[in-house]
Short mmCIF file of C-alpha atoms in Angstrom, two decimals:
data_model
loop_
_atom_site.label_atom_id
_atom_site.label_comp_id
_atom_site.label_asym_id
_atom_site.label_seq_id
_atom_site.Cartn_x
_atom_site.Cartn_y
_atom_site.Cartn_z
CA MET A 117 -11.79 -20.37 -2.60
CA SER A 118 -10.09 -17.08 -1.80
CA MET A 119 -11.88 -13.75 -1.92
CA SER A 120 -11.06 -11.22 -4.61
CA ASN A 121 -9.94 -7.75 -3.57
CA GLU A 122 -13.42 -6.45 -4.43
CA ASP A 123 -14.92 -8.77 -1.80
CA LYS A 124 -12.55 -7.75 1.01
CA PRO A 125 -13.30 -4.96 3.51
CA VAL A 126 -11.16 -1.88 2.90
CA THR A 127 -9.33 -0.69 6.01
CA TYR A 128 -7.47 2.55 6.68
CA THR A 129 -4.11 0.86 6.19
CA ASP A 130 -5.26 -0.28 2.72
CA VAL A 131 -5.68 3.37 1.68
CA PHE A 132 -3.33 5.40 3.88
CA SER A 133 0.10 4.94 5.46
CA VAL A 134 -1.02 4.51 9.07
CA SER A 135 0.48 2.12 11.59
CA SER A 136 -1.66 2.78 14.67
CA GLU A 137 -4.80 0.92 15.73
CA LEU A 138 -6.71 3.04 13.23
CA GLY A 139 -5.07 1.10 10.39
CA SER A 140 -7.10 -2.05 11.04
CA GLU A 141 -10.40 -0.19 11.17
CA ILE A 142 -12.81 -0.66 8.26
CA ILE A 143 -13.51 2.70 6.60
CA ALA A 144 -17.11 3.67 7.38
CA PRO A 145 -19.52 5.86 5.36
CA GLU A 146 -19.89 8.49 8.08
CA ASP A 147 -16.10 8.82 8.41
CA ALA A 148 -15.98 9.65 4.70
CA ALA A 149 -18.96 12.02 4.89
CA ILE A 150 -17.42 13.97 7.79
CA MET A 151 -14.10 14.22 5.95
CA GLN A 152 -15.95 15.58 2.90
CA SER A 153 -17.56 18.23 5.10
CA ALA A 154 -14.23 19.14 6.69
CA GLU A 155 -12.52 19.48 3.29
CA SER A 156 -15.38 21.55 1.90
CA ILE A 157 -15.28 23.96 4.82
CA ALA A 158 -11.49 24.26 5.06
CA LEU A 159 -10.53 24.13 1.37
CA GLY A 160 -13.68 25.39 -0.34
CA HIS A 161 -14.22 22.09 -2.18
CA VAL A 162 -13.53 18.36 -2.04
CA PRO A 163 -10.25 17.75 -3.93
CA ARG A 164 -10.59 15.14 -6.66
CA GLY A 165 -8.59 12.07 -5.66
CA GLY A 166 -8.03 13.50 -2.17
CA PRO A 167 -8.47 11.71 1.17
CA ALA A 168 -12.24 12.25 1.35
CA SER A 169 -12.73 10.90 -2.19
CA LEU A 170 -10.58 7.85 -1.41
CA MET A 171 -12.47 7.25 1.81
CA GLN A 172 -15.81 7.57 0.00
CA SER A 173 -14.77 4.97 -2.58
CA ALA A 174 -13.59 2.62 0.16
CA ALA A 175 -16.74 3.12 2.23
CA SER A 176 -18.91 2.48 -0.84
CA GLN A 177 -17.16 -0.85 -1.42
CA ASN A 178 -17.49 -1.78 2.25
CA GLU A 179 -21.19 -0.95 2.16
CA ARG A 180 -21.67 -2.91 -1.07
CA ILE A 181 -20.18 -6.09 0.39
CA GLY A 182 -22.24 -5.66 3.56
CA VAL A 183 -19.60 -5.04 6.22
CA VAL A 184 -20.89 -1.55 7.07
CA ALA A 185 -24.25 0.24 6.94
CA THR A 186 -24.94 3.69 5.50
CA ASN A 187 -24.79 5.51 8.83
CA ASP A 188 -21.91 3.56 10.40
CA ILE A 189 -19.00 5.50 11.91
CA THR A 190 -15.79 4.22 13.49
CA ASP A 191 -15.18 4.75 17.19
CA PHE A 192 -12.04 6.71 16.26
CA ALA A 193 -14.05 9.26 14.26
CA ARG A 194 -16.91 9.38 16.77
CA LYS A 195 -14.75 9.90 19.85
CA HIS A 196 -11.85 11.96 18.48
CA GLY A 197 -13.22 13.57 15.33
CA VAL A 198 -12.10 14.09 11.75
CA THR A 199 -10.11 17.24 10.99
CA VAL A 200 -8.49 19.19 8.16
CA SER A 201 -5.79 21.66 9.24
CA GLN A 202 -3.44 23.88 7.29
CA VAL A 203 -0.21 25.76 7.87
CA GLU A 204 1.24 28.29 5.43
CA VAL A 205 5.00 28.38 5.06
CA GLY A 206 6.62 30.77 2.61
CA GLY A 207 3.53 31.01 0.42
CA THR A 208 2.92 27.25 0.37
CA ARG A 209 -0.01 25.65 2.16
CA VAL A 210 0.60 22.28 3.78
CA VAL A 211 -2.67 20.46 4.45
CA SER A 212 -2.96 17.72 7.06
CA GLU A 213 -6.04 15.51 7.32
CA SER A 214 -6.64 13.36 10.38
CA VAL A 215 -9.04 10.71 11.62
CA GLY A 216 -9.21 10.12 15.35
CA GLY A 217 -6.11 12.24 15.89
CA GLU A 218 -4.05 10.14 13.44
CA VAL A 219 -2.74 11.97 10.35
CA VAL A 220 -3.88 9.97 7.31
CA ALA A 221 -2.67 12.40 4.63
CA GLN A 222 -0.42 15.44 4.30
CA TYR A 223 0.09 17.30 1.06
CA ILE A 224 0.96 20.62 -0.58
CA TYR A 225 -2.01 22.74 -1.64
CA PRO A 226 -1.95 25.96 -3.75
CA SER A 227 -2.06 29.02 -1.53
CA GLU A 228 -4.53 31.83 -1.92
CA ALA A 229 -3.16 35.26 -2.68
CA GLY A 230 -3.02 37.61 0.21
CA GLY A 231 -1.74 38.11 3.73
CA GLY A 232 -0.45 35.88 6.41
CA GLY A 233 3.08 35.42 7.59
CA ASP A 234 5.23 32.31 7.73
CA ASP A 235 3.90 29.48 9.87
CA GLU A 236 0.54 31.18 10.24
CA GLU A 237 -2.36 28.75 10.66
CA ARG A 238 -4.80 29.44 7.81
CA SER A 239 -7.93 28.13 6.14
CA ALA A 240 -9.70 29.05 2.92
CA ARG A 241 -12.65 31.16 4.04
CA TYR A 242 -15.90 32.29 2.49
CA PRO A 243 -16.76 36.01 2.81
CA THR A 244 -18.34 36.75 6.18
CA THR A 245 -19.56 39.83 8.04
CA GLY A 246 -19.62 40.54 11.74
CA VAL A 247 -18.15 37.15 12.72
CA GLN A 248 -14.87 36.54 14.51
CA GLU A 249 -12.02 35.63 12.17
CA GLU A 250 -11.24 31.92 11.68
CA ALA A 251 -14.64 30.72 12.99
CA VAL A 252 -16.81 28.77 10.56
CA THR A 253 -20.24 30.37 10.28
CA VAL A 254 -23.66 28.86 9.69
CA GLY A 255 -23.72 30.37 6.20
CA GLU A 256 -20.34 28.89 5.34
CA ALA A 257 -21.34 25.45 6.59
CA LEU A 258 -24.51 25.57 4.48
CA GLU A 259 -22.54 26.64 1.41
CA ALA A 260 -20.13 23.75 2.00
CA VAL A 261 -23.00 21.31 1.39
CA ALA A 262 -23.42 22.71 -2.11
CA LEU A 263 -19.77 21.97 -2.91
CA LYS A 264 -19.95 18.29 -2.00
CA PRO A 265 -21.64 15.32 -3.73
CA ALA A 266 -24.54 15.93 -1.34
CA GLY A 267 -25.18 19.16 -3.24
CA ASP A 268 -26.71 17.08 -6.03
CA LYS A 269 -29.30 15.60 -3.68
CA PRO A 270 -32.90 16.73 -4.34
CA ILE A 271 -34.24 18.68 -1.36
CA GLU A 272 -36.63 16.76 0.89
CA GLN A 273 -38.63 17.88 3.91
CA SER A 274 -35.85 16.76 6.27
CA ASP A 275 -33.35 18.97 4.42
CA ALA A 276 -35.72 21.95 4.52
CA ALA A 277 -36.28 21.46 8.25
CA ALA A 278 -32.53 21.35 8.89
CA ILE A 279 -31.92 24.46 6.77
CA GLN A 280 -34.69 26.34 8.57
CA ALA A 281 -33.22 25.32 11.94
CA ALA A 282 -29.78 26.50 10.81
CA GLU A 283 -31.20 29.81 9.63
CA ALA A 284 -32.98 30.30 12.97
CA ARG A 285 -29.69 29.68 14.79
CA ALA A 286 -27.87 32.17 12.58
CA THR A 287 -30.45 34.95 12.80
CA GLY A 288 -31.80 34.40 16.30
CA ARG A 289 -35.35 34.40 14.92
CA SER A 290 -37.73 31.51 15.54
CA GLU A 291 -39.97 32.36 12.58
CA VAL A 292 -39.10 31.59 8.96
CA VAL A 293 -37.62 34.68 7.28
CA PRO A 294 -39.66 35.64 4.17
CA GLY A 295 -37.47 35.23 1.08
CA GLY A 296 -34.71 33.62 3.15
CA VAL A 297 -32.86 30.38 2.57
CA GLY A 298 -35.22 28.45 4.85
CA ALA A 299 -38.31 29.60 2.98
CA GLU A 300 -36.63 28.79 -0.34
CA ALA A 301 -35.74 25.31 0.89
CA GLN A 302 -39.28 24.63 2.11
CA ARG A 303 -40.74 25.78 -1.20
CA ALA A 304 -38.30 23.54 -3.09
CA ALA A 305 -39.14 20.51 -0.93
CA SER A 306 -42.87 21.02 -1.51
CA ILE A 307 -42.42 21.34 -5.28
CA ASN A 308 -40.00 18.39 -5.44
CA ALA A 309 -42.67 16.15 -3.92
CA GLN A 310 -44.89 16.86 -6.93
CA THR A 311 -42.50 16.99 -9.89
CA ASP A 312 -39.71 15.05 -11.57
CA ASP A 313 -37.67 18.22 -12.17
CA LYS A 314 -36.02 18.40 -8.75
CA THR A 315 -34.35 21.35 -7.04
CA THR A 316 -31.14 20.24 -5.31
CA LEU A 317 -29.40 21.29 -2.13
CA GLY A 318 -26.75 22.93 -4.29
CA ASP A 319 -29.36 25.04 -6.07
CA VAL A 320 -30.54 26.52 -2.78
CA LEU A 321 -27.38 26.60 -0.66
CA ARG A 322 -24.76 27.77 -3.17
CA ASP A 323 -25.15 31.40 -1.99
CA ALA A 324 -26.55 30.69 1.46
CA THR A 325 -24.51 33.37 3.24
CA SER A 326 -25.97 36.15 1.10
CA LYS A 327 -29.49 34.86 1.82
CA LEU A 328 -29.09 35.11 5.59
CA ILE A 329 -30.07 38.40 7.22
CA ASP A 330 -27.48 37.65 9.92
CA ASP A 331 -24.80 35.03 10.50
CA LYS A 332 -22.83 33.63 13.42
CA ALA A 333 -20.10 31.17 14.26
CA VAL A 334 -21.43 27.64 14.66
CA LYS A 335 -21.50 26.33 18.23
CA LYS A 336 -22.20 22.86 19.60
CA GLU A 337 -25.77 23.74 20.57
CA ASP A 338 -26.43 25.00 17.03
CA ALA A 339 -25.31 21.67 15.60
CA GLU A 340 -27.47 19.77 18.08
CA GLY A 341 -30.52 21.80 17.07
CA VAL A 342 -29.98 21.24 13.35
CA VAL A 343 -29.35 17.51 13.82
CA ALA A 344 -32.58 17.21 15.83
CA ALA A 345 -34.57 19.03 13.13
CA GLU A 346 -33.19 16.79 10.37
CA ILE A 347 -33.73 13.45 12.10
CA ARG A 348 -37.26 14.37 13.21
CA ASN A 349 -38.19 14.52 9.53
CA THR A 350 -36.56 11.30 8.27
CA PRO A 351 -38.27 7.90 8.41
CA ASP A 352 -35.18 6.16 9.85
CA LEU A 353 -34.45 8.96 12.35
CA ALA A 354 -30.95 9.45 10.90
CA THR A 355 -29.09 12.35 9.33
CA HIS A 356 -28.08 12.36 5.66
CA PRO A 357 -24.37 11.58 5.04
CA GLY A 358 -22.65 14.80 4.00
CA GLY A 359 -25.91 16.72 4.35
CA VAL A 360 -26.95 19.85 6.23
CA ALA A 361 -26.74 18.43 9.75
CA ALA A 362 -23.41 16.73 9.00
CA SER A 363 -21.91 19.97 7.68
CA ILE A 364 -23.12 22.05 10.62
CA THR A 365 -21.76 19.42 13.02
CA THR A 366 -18.38 19.45 11.27
CA ALA A 367 -18.28 23.25 11.50
CA SER A 368 -19.00 23.02 15.22
CA ASN A 369 -16.16 20.53 15.68
CA LEU A 370 -13.76 22.74 13.73
CA ASN A 371 -14.72 25.79 15.79
CA LYS A 372 -14.21 23.82 19.03
CA PHE A 373 -16.83 25.76 20.95
#
């Protein structure tokens, strides 16, 4: 008896026009989560029906039929990364999205008003202060979480710990800043543990940049610190797909330092 399409693993070549070795790889949940983070940071949101959404649907099916686990990631994504890049030509943005160095999608995206000459590499940015141009900041990476499906996740202790670690990296202060985003996250996690009316990541992180007393470009060591804080506070010692640690890690990869 042959399997129906719903029982078959979904590979990259089933979803995208790729002919390399990537095509035979089964789409994994962490690949999709990282692509969501990259789209959120570069574009300001996850486009409906875009590559990340297609990958999420495929990964969900693969997880449902048991060929991947929640935290699985392909070797292509682990070793070579997942990226979203843009080039502006004559007022039109061309977006390219890649997995493991292989372009899986390229499409036209509406340009923002304002500067930039032909062929200038550009990304949609959040407002920042005192940070070098084109670098993704801690505040921006936190705000990106609010724009993704993960933004609807009720805040738990692991999320609060990751947010506090990110805030400490941004401000250079080891103590929790009174009234800051870390304190707000911790308060929300404590209340969520006692009530059915949950505060979500989106509720706390939507304006994260304005809640930071200082901000900085995300570096590799910042991502490592946030990842460590998140996994220390989860029972399975894993990060949340598309969550705080994942977004900070994606920002670090995009910054390339």
